[in-house]
Short mmCIF file of C-alpha atoms and ligand atoms in Angstrom, two decimals:
data_model
loop_
_atom_site.label_atom_id
_atom_site.label_comp_id
_atom_site.label_asym_id
_atom_site.label_seq_id
_atom_site.Cartn_x
_atom_site.Cartn_y
_atom_site.Cartn_z
CA UNK A 1 10.91 182.57 199.31
CA UNK A 2 13.18 179.52 199.55
CA UNK A 3 17.13 179.88 200.27
CA UNK A 4 19.20 176.74 199.70
CA UNK A 5 21.44 176.73 202.66
CA UNK A 6 24.86 175.43 201.01
CA UNK A 7 27.48 174.14 203.59
CA UNK A 8 30.62 176.50 203.79
CA UNK A 9 32.93 173.72 203.19
CA UNK A 10 35.82 175.80 203.80
CA UNK A 11 34.16 176.83 207.46
CA UNK A 12 33.04 173.11 207.74
CA UNK A 13 36.79 172.16 207.64
CA UNK A 14 38.24 174.81 209.83
CA UNK A 15 35.72 173.80 212.61
CA UNK A 16 36.60 169.96 212.46
CA UNK A 17 40.71 171.26 212.78
CA UNK A 18 39.27 173.19 215.72
CA UNK A 19 38.01 170.58 217.35
CA UNK A 20 40.53 168.25 217.25
CA UNK A 21 43.07 168.20 220.37
CA UNK A 22 45.78 166.08 220.10
CA UNK A 23 47.95 163.91 223.11
CA UNK A 24 51.99 163.26 222.11
CA UNK A 25 53.53 160.84 224.69
CA UNK A 26 56.31 162.38 225.09
CA UNK A 27 59.76 160.13 224.74
CA UNK A 28 63.11 160.99 226.86
CA UNK A 29 65.57 159.87 229.32
CA UNK A 30 64.55 162.24 232.31
CA UNK A 31 67.23 165.02 231.36
CA UNK A 32 66.72 165.39 227.61
CA UNK A 33 63.95 165.11 225.18
CA UNK A 34 64.47 162.22 222.56
CA UNK A 35 64.89 164.11 218.87
CA UNK A 36 61.69 161.94 217.03
CA UNK A 37 59.00 163.52 219.86
CA UNK A 38 59.32 166.96 217.56
CA UNK A 39 58.80 165.26 214.36
CA UNK A 40 55.99 163.75 216.46
CA UNK A 41 54.81 167.51 217.80
CA UNK A 42 55.01 168.84 214.19
CA UNK A 43 52.47 165.83 212.85
CA UNK A 44 50.18 166.60 216.10
CA UNK A 45 49.87 170.15 214.89
CA UNK A 46 49.23 169.21 211.77
CA UNK A 47 45.64 168.18 212.73
CA UNK A 48 44.62 171.72 213.69
CA UNK A 49 43.52 171.79 217.59
CA UNK A 50 45.53 171.93 220.90
CA UNK A 51 48.77 169.73 221.46
CA UNK A 52 49.09 168.46 224.48
CA UNK A 53 52.67 166.26 225.54
CA UNK A 54 52.50 164.16 228.64
CA UNK A 55 55.87 163.39 229.92
CA UNK A 56 55.87 160.51 232.69
CA UNK A 57 59.10 160.00 234.16
CA UNK A 58 60.92 159.87 237.53
CA UNK A 59 62.40 162.87 237.89
CA UNK A 60 61.74 164.75 234.39
CA UNK A 61 61.16 168.24 235.79
CA UNK A 62 63.83 169.58 232.54
CA UNK A 63 62.55 167.45 230.06
CA UNK A 64 58.78 169.26 231.02
CA UNK A 65 60.74 173.02 230.79
CA UNK A 66 62.41 171.74 227.50
CA UNK A 67 59.18 170.97 226.08
CA UNK A 68 56.77 174.30 227.10
CA UNK A 69 59.14 175.82 224.93
CA UNK A 70 58.64 174.07 222.06
CA UNK A 71 56.51 175.87 219.14
CA UNK A 72 53.19 174.20 218.62
CA UNK A 73 53.02 172.55 222.26
CA UNK A 74 49.75 174.07 223.96
CA UNK A 75 49.99 171.94 227.35
CA UNK A 76 52.63 170.17 229.09
CA UNK A 77 51.21 166.86 231.36
CA UNK A 78 53.43 165.63 233.76
CA UNK A 79 53.46 162.75 235.71
CA UNK A 80 56.28 161.70 238.24
CA UNK A 81 56.70 158.74 240.07
CA UNK A 82 59.46 155.69 240.18
CA UNK A 83 57.00 153.03 238.74
CA UNK A 84 57.70 155.30 235.27
CA UNK A 85 61.85 153.85 235.15
CA UNK A 86 62.75 152.78 231.83
CA UNK A 87 59.19 153.53 230.40
CA UNK A 88 57.77 150.49 230.32
CA UNK A 89 54.43 149.99 228.62
CA UNK A 90 52.73 148.28 230.62
CA UNK A 91 53.44 151.27 233.21
CA UNK A 92 52.74 153.81 231.17
CA UNK A 93 49.60 152.28 229.69
CA UNK A 94 47.31 153.12 232.14
CA UNK A 95 48.37 156.80 232.83
CA UNK A 96 47.29 158.03 229.26
CA UNK A 97 44.18 155.77 229.52
CA UNK A 98 43.61 157.93 232.68
CA UNK A 99 44.71 161.32 230.92
CA UNK A 100 42.66 160.46 227.62
CA UNK A 101 39.53 159.83 230.11
CA UNK A 102 40.60 163.19 231.97
CA UNK A 103 40.84 165.42 228.88
CA UNK A 104 39.05 163.21 226.10
CA UNK A 105 41.36 163.39 222.96
CA UNK A 106 40.62 163.25 219.55
CA UNK A 107 44.30 161.64 218.74
CA UNK A 108 46.75 160.30 220.91
CA UNK A 109 50.25 159.92 218.94
CA UNK A 110 54.04 159.07 219.67
CA UNK A 111 57.11 158.97 217.43
CA UNK A 112 57.45 155.53 215.45
CA UNK A 113 60.93 154.22 217.29
CA UNK A 114 61.13 151.48 219.73
CA UNK A 115 59.50 153.57 222.69
CA UNK A 116 56.30 154.61 220.31
CA UNK A 117 55.61 150.85 218.78
CA UNK A 118 55.54 149.26 222.33
CA UNK A 119 53.08 151.97 223.65
CA UNK A 120 50.79 152.68 221.39
CA UNK A 121 49.44 149.88 220.12
CA UNK A 122 48.58 148.49 223.96
CA UNK A 123 47.23 151.87 224.11
CA UNK A 124 44.83 151.36 221.13
CA UNK A 125 43.74 147.65 222.23
CA UNK A 126 42.67 148.89 225.66
CA UNK A 127 41.20 151.55 224.13
CA UNK A 128 39.41 148.72 221.67
CA UNK A 129 40.70 150.69 218.67
CA UNK A 130 42.90 150.20 215.75
CA UNK A 131 46.24 152.35 215.96
CA UNK A 132 47.38 153.41 212.57
CA UNK A 133 51.26 153.13 212.69
CA UNK A 134 54.48 155.07 211.26
CA UNK A 135 52.66 157.81 209.21
CA UNK A 136 54.08 159.90 206.93
CA UNK A 137 51.43 162.53 205.73
CA UNK A 138 48.22 163.60 206.83
CA UNK A 139 46.26 164.84 204.70
CA UNK A 140 43.18 165.63 207.31
CA UNK A 141 41.96 165.03 210.86
CA UNK A 142 41.07 161.27 209.47
CA UNK A 143 42.89 160.31 206.55
CA UNK A 144 47.01 159.10 207.17
CA UNK A 145 49.19 157.87 204.54
CA UNK A 146 51.48 155.36 205.77
CA UNK A 147 54.08 153.08 204.00
CA UNK A 148 53.52 149.52 203.28
CA UNK A 149 55.34 146.41 201.56
CA UNK A 150 59.08 147.61 203.02
CA UNK A 151 58.02 150.98 201.48
CA UNK A 152 57.25 150.32 197.55
CA UNK A 153 53.82 151.22 198.01
CA UNK A 154 52.02 153.67 199.72
CA UNK A 155 48.92 153.30 201.61
CA UNK A 156 46.23 156.12 202.34
CA UNK A 157 44.22 155.02 205.57
CA UNK A 158 40.86 156.52 206.48
CA UNK A 159 40.50 156.10 210.53
CA UNK A 160 36.65 155.91 211.71
CA UNK A 161 38.09 155.15 215.16
CA UNK A 162 36.42 157.94 217.89
CA UNK A 163 40.48 158.41 218.99
CA UNK A 164 42.74 158.16 216.26
CA UNK A 165 45.56 156.33 217.64
CA UNK A 166 48.79 156.43 215.81
CA UNK A 167 52.89 156.23 215.64
CA UNK A 168 54.91 159.15 213.18
CA UNK A 169 57.47 158.18 211.23
CA UNK A 170 60.57 161.15 212.15
CA UNK A 171 62.09 161.37 209.02
CA UNK A 172 58.90 162.60 207.56
CA UNK A 173 58.18 165.48 209.49
CA UNK A 174 60.64 168.50 210.53
CA UNK A 175 61.22 168.96 213.80
CA UNK A 176 59.17 171.38 215.68
CA UNK A 177 61.03 174.40 216.91
CA UNK A 178 62.67 174.13 220.13
CA UNK A 179 62.35 177.72 220.66
CA UNK A 180 59.42 180.39 220.70
CA UNK A 181 56.75 178.42 222.39
CA UNK A 182 55.79 179.19 226.15
CA UNK A 183 53.15 176.36 226.78
CA UNK A 184 51.72 175.93 230.41
CA UNK A 185 52.28 172.78 232.75
CA UNK A 186 50.22 170.68 234.57
CA UNK A 187 50.63 167.72 237.09
CA UNK A 188 48.56 164.99 236.38
CA UNK A 189 48.11 162.26 239.02
CA UNK A 190 50.27 159.19 238.84
CA UNK A 191 49.04 155.84 237.95
CA UNK A 192 49.81 152.90 240.51
CA UNK A 193 52.16 150.42 240.09
CA UNK A 194 50.89 147.50 237.65
CA UNK A 195 54.07 145.15 238.23
CA UNK A 196 53.91 143.60 235.27
CA UNK A 197 57.28 143.94 234.46
CA UNK A 198 59.89 145.78 236.14
CA UNK A 199 63.12 147.88 234.92
CA UNK A 200 66.27 146.16 235.78
CA UNK A 201 68.98 148.40 233.91
CA UNK A 202 70.25 149.57 230.33
CA UNK A 203 73.64 149.34 228.50
CA UNK A 204 73.61 152.13 226.05
CA UNK A 205 76.52 152.00 223.04
CA UNK A 206 78.43 155.16 224.07
CA UNK A 207 79.55 157.11 221.26
CA UNK A 208 81.11 160.20 220.57
CA UNK A 209 79.57 160.33 216.98
CA UNK A 210 75.77 162.09 215.92
CA UNK A 211 72.75 159.23 216.22
CA UNK A 212 72.21 157.19 213.23
CA UNK A 213 68.77 158.71 212.85
CA UNK A 214 69.24 162.26 213.41
CA UNK A 215 72.82 162.63 212.01
CA UNK A 216 73.16 164.72 209.09
CA UNK A 217 75.40 162.39 207.30
CA UNK A 218 75.56 158.48 207.75
CA UNK A 219 78.28 155.96 206.33
CA UNK A 220 76.81 152.95 206.21
CA UNK A 221 78.54 149.70 205.23
CA UNK A 222 77.73 146.11 204.31
CA UNK A 223 78.80 142.35 203.97
CA UNK A 224 81.48 144.39 201.36
CA UNK A 225 83.49 144.95 204.16
CA UNK A 226 84.38 141.43 205.42
CA UNK A 227 84.87 141.96 208.79
CA UNK A 228 83.92 144.16 212.01
CA UNK A 229 87.75 144.84 212.09
CA UNK A 230 87.24 146.60 208.62
CA UNK A 231 84.62 148.88 209.73
CA UNK A 232 87.57 151.20 210.85
CA UNK A 233 87.88 152.24 207.05
CA UNK A 234 84.07 154.00 207.96
CA UNK A 235 85.15 155.58 210.71
CA UNK A 236 87.55 156.99 209.97
CA UNK A 237 85.55 158.37 206.56
CA UNK A 238 82.36 159.44 209.42
CA UNK A 239 85.22 161.27 211.36
CA UNK A 240 86.20 162.97 208.77
CA UNK A 241 82.60 164.09 207.64
CA UNK A 242 80.83 164.12 211.35
CA UNK A 243 78.94 161.66 209.80
CA UNK A 244 77.18 158.46 211.82
CA UNK A 245 77.62 154.63 210.65
CA UNK A 246 75.22 152.62 209.67
CA UNK A 247 75.35 148.78 208.40
CA UNK A 248 72.83 146.60 206.42
CA UNK A 249 71.50 143.64 208.15
CA UNK A 250 73.74 140.86 206.79
CA UNK A 251 76.72 143.18 208.25
CA UNK A 252 74.96 143.03 211.46
CA UNK A 253 73.87 139.47 211.60
CA UNK A 254 77.63 138.19 210.17
CA UNK A 255 78.12 139.83 214.08
CA UNK A 256 80.65 142.49 211.90
CA UNK A 257 78.75 145.74 214.12
CA UNK A 258 75.73 145.38 216.81
CA UNK A 259 72.25 145.50 215.47
CA UNK A 260 71.42 149.08 217.02
CA UNK A 261 73.71 150.15 213.49
CA UNK A 262 71.06 148.47 211.66
CA UNK A 263 69.67 150.37 208.60
CA UNK A 264 66.20 149.31 206.60
CA UNK A 265 63.19 147.88 207.18
CA UNK A 266 63.66 145.78 210.33
CA UNK A 267 66.26 148.59 211.79
CA UNK A 268 66.22 152.42 211.80
CA UNK A 269 65.15 154.64 209.05
CA UNK A 270 66.71 157.04 208.28
CA UNK A 271 66.79 160.07 205.64
CA UNK A 272 70.20 162.88 206.14
CA UNK A 273 71.03 165.24 203.81
CA UNK A 274 73.96 162.60 202.30
CA UNK A 275 74.04 158.82 202.84
CA UNK A 276 77.33 156.95 201.59
CA UNK A 277 76.63 152.89 201.02
CA UNK A 278 79.78 150.91 201.04
CA UNK A 279 79.65 147.70 200.13
CA UNK A 280 76.21 147.37 200.27
CA UNK A 281 73.80 145.73 197.32
CA UNK A 282 70.84 147.55 198.11
CA UNK A 283 68.12 144.58 198.78
CA UNK A 284 64.56 146.37 199.18
CA UNK A 285 64.65 145.78 202.96
CA UNK A 286 67.66 148.18 203.32
CA UNK A 287 66.25 150.67 200.72
CA UNK A 288 63.07 151.16 202.73
CA UNK A 289 65.17 152.80 205.85
CA UNK A 290 67.41 155.03 203.83
CA UNK A 291 66.07 156.18 200.44
CA UNK A 292 64.26 159.14 201.45
CA UNK A 293 67.95 160.49 202.13
CA UNK A 294 68.61 163.15 200.12
CA UNK A 295 72.00 162.84 198.64
CA UNK A 296 72.70 158.67 198.14
CA UNK A 297 76.05 158.22 197.07
CA UNK A 298 76.99 154.05 196.56
CA UNK A 299 80.48 152.82 196.57
CA UNK A 300 80.16 148.63 194.95
CA UNK A 301 82.41 146.82 192.78
CA UNK A 302 79.31 145.34 191.33
CA UNK A 303 78.33 148.28 188.30
CA UNK A 304 74.33 145.76 188.01
CA UNK A 305 74.36 146.16 192.35
CA UNK A 306 71.10 147.60 192.75
CA UNK A 307 71.99 150.25 195.16
CA UNK A 308 72.74 152.24 192.19
CA UNK A 309 69.00 152.52 190.99
CA UNK A 310 68.34 154.68 193.63
CA UNK A 311 72.15 156.51 194.30
CA UNK A 312 72.89 159.79 193.12
CA UNK A 313 76.04 159.13 192.43
CA UNK A 314 77.88 156.04 192.02
CA UNK A 315 81.25 154.63 192.24
CA UNK A 316 81.95 151.56 190.72
CA UNK A 317 84.92 150.23 192.60
CA UNK A 318 86.87 148.39 195.81
CA UNK A 319 85.93 149.82 198.67
CA UNK A 320 89.49 149.14 200.36
CA UNK A 321 91.09 151.42 197.52
CA UNK A 322 87.91 154.00 197.74
CA UNK A 323 87.40 154.52 200.74
CA UNK A 324 90.87 155.24 202.07
CA UNK A 325 91.34 157.51 199.13
CA UNK A 326 88.38 159.24 200.25
CA UNK A 327 89.38 159.92 203.72
CA UNK A 328 93.06 161.16 202.48
CA UNK A 329 90.99 163.56 200.40
CA UNK A 330 89.33 164.76 203.47
CA UNK A 331 92.37 165.47 204.89
CA UNK A 332 93.61 167.57 202.17
C1 FAD B 1 62.06 140.77 206.25
C2 FAD B 1 63.37 141.36 206.24
C3 FAD B 1 64.14 141.79 206.70
C4 FAD B 1 65.24 142.48 206.33
N1 FAD B 1 65.52 143.50 207.14
C5 FAD B 1 66.63 144.43 207.00
C6 FAD B 1 67.15 145.74 206.84
O1 FAD B 1 66.55 146.01 208.00
N2 FAD B 1 68.33 146.01 206.50
C7 FAD B 1 68.56 145.57 205.54
O2 FAD B 1 70.04 146.09 205.28
N3 FAD B 1 68.39 144.52 205.21
C8 FAD B 1 67.51 143.15 205.60
N4 FAD B 1 67.41 142.30 205.34
C9 FAD B 1 68.37 141.87 204.32
C10 FAD B 1 68.00 141.88 203.16
O3 FAD B 1 67.49 141.58 202.31
C11 FAD B 1 69.69 141.66 202.35
O4 FAD B 1 70.09 140.84 202.53
C12 FAD B 1 70.42 142.52 203.37
O5 FAD B 1 70.73 144.14 203.01
C13 FAD B 1 71.84 142.83 202.24
O6 FAD B 1 73.38 143.10 203.13
P1 FAD B 1 74.34 143.81 202.13
O7 FAD B 1 74.48 144.59 201.44
O8 FAD B 1 75.23 144.22 202.79
O9 FAD B 1 74.43 142.14 201.80
P2 FAD B 1 74.70 141.41 199.94
O10 FAD B 1 73.82 142.03 199.35
O11 FAD B 1 75.70 140.48 200.01
O12 FAD B 1 75.90 142.96 199.14
C14 FAD B 1 77.29 143.19 199.39
C15 FAD B 1 77.28 143.92 198.43
O13 FAD B 1 78.87 144.49 198.78
C16 FAD B 1 79.73 144.45 197.23
N5 FAD B 1 81.24 144.39 197.26
C17 FAD B 1 82.27 142.99 197.59
N6 FAD B 1 82.76 143.16 198.39
C18 FAD B 1 83.18 144.33 198.09
C19 FAD B 1 83.87 145.58 197.65
N7 FAD B 1 85.42 144.91 197.74
N8 FAD B 1 84.28 146.82 197.16
C20 FAD B 1 82.54 147.12 196.85
N9 FAD B 1 81.97 146.17 197.31
C21 FAD B 1 81.97 145.29 197.25
C22 FAD B 1 78.63 143.26 196.29
O14 FAD B 1 78.89 143.84 195.20
C23 FAD B 1 77.40 143.33 197.07
O15 FAD B 1 76.78 144.02 196.48
C24 FAD B 1 65.89 141.77 205.44
C25 FAD B 1 65.80 140.44 205.09
C26 FAD B 1 64.55 140.39 205.35
C27 FAD B 1 63.69 138.61 204.89
#
């Protein structure tokens, strides 16, 4: 009797998922985990298999402890050495490569922040694989979705590399829960100093407002504000809404506000519950950074402004009148 052995597809897919093991390179400041790492962990969990996180820093035991409680993390690998000050890609790369050699991960990822965008391509180059950047969805362990042409087209990429190296768009994956996990920790040997670059200092903007990429409400201003001083109108409104303040590139280029406030293709990607665009025309490069916001409100005096095409609520008005009125109404 001849029996046909039909492969059980579901079983094969299940097995493929079980054999995955992913390394998430954690971003942190030795004290706290940067929120995008939690989004990267969710993405890593979707691949199936084990999820390990690598914490490299100078005095980062607190961050390792924080990560052990994150749901979906199986193991936290810790490397402490002065050379990881400032998380320089030149110093971090040999550590990630040594960790990869030791554990043989099928996937290596990080958030698509300045940290991840700096580090992951370098790791991919050293592993001689093509990285897949800024993914917004995972179809299967080797198939990822990412945007191209400033978000105007979506491309599905099949990656045939032995090790898949990718960065994760934070706004496209929920943050992993920070409680309920029980990962083990393991110390990994620190790599020796490369010395190609040196971290001297950082001057960070201090603000009591929520951070732009994780705020639930964002108020952004554009060239229509006409000066940096006029941004006070937006700060007053933002304070009432517990909102972060962003800006278009035109406002940044004109020197109204610093460039860490820029939203868009070459700025930050945000997807808050509420995005209020004030005096912003809605160029595609700006939309690329905010069009996934849940509710978009636009205030613009030009009824033909393209921003109204993506807005859920549009107010054709002079911002210098409308914004103070909104702020005053929130006082009542
Ligand atoms: C490669 C590349 C990357 C880019 N990356 C980015 C990016 O990351 N982010 C980004 O934002 N841009 C980016 N840009 C620039 C982008 O193309 C636009 O030039 C920019 O977004 C325009 O900014 P804006 O809307 O503030 O200015 P404008 O286009 O000048 O619009 C100003 C708006 O304000 C309105 N306005 C004026 N006065 C008032 C008033 N009193 N009341 C109400 N409304 C008023 C006007 O009607 C107008 O619609 C990029 C461009 C390139 C080529």
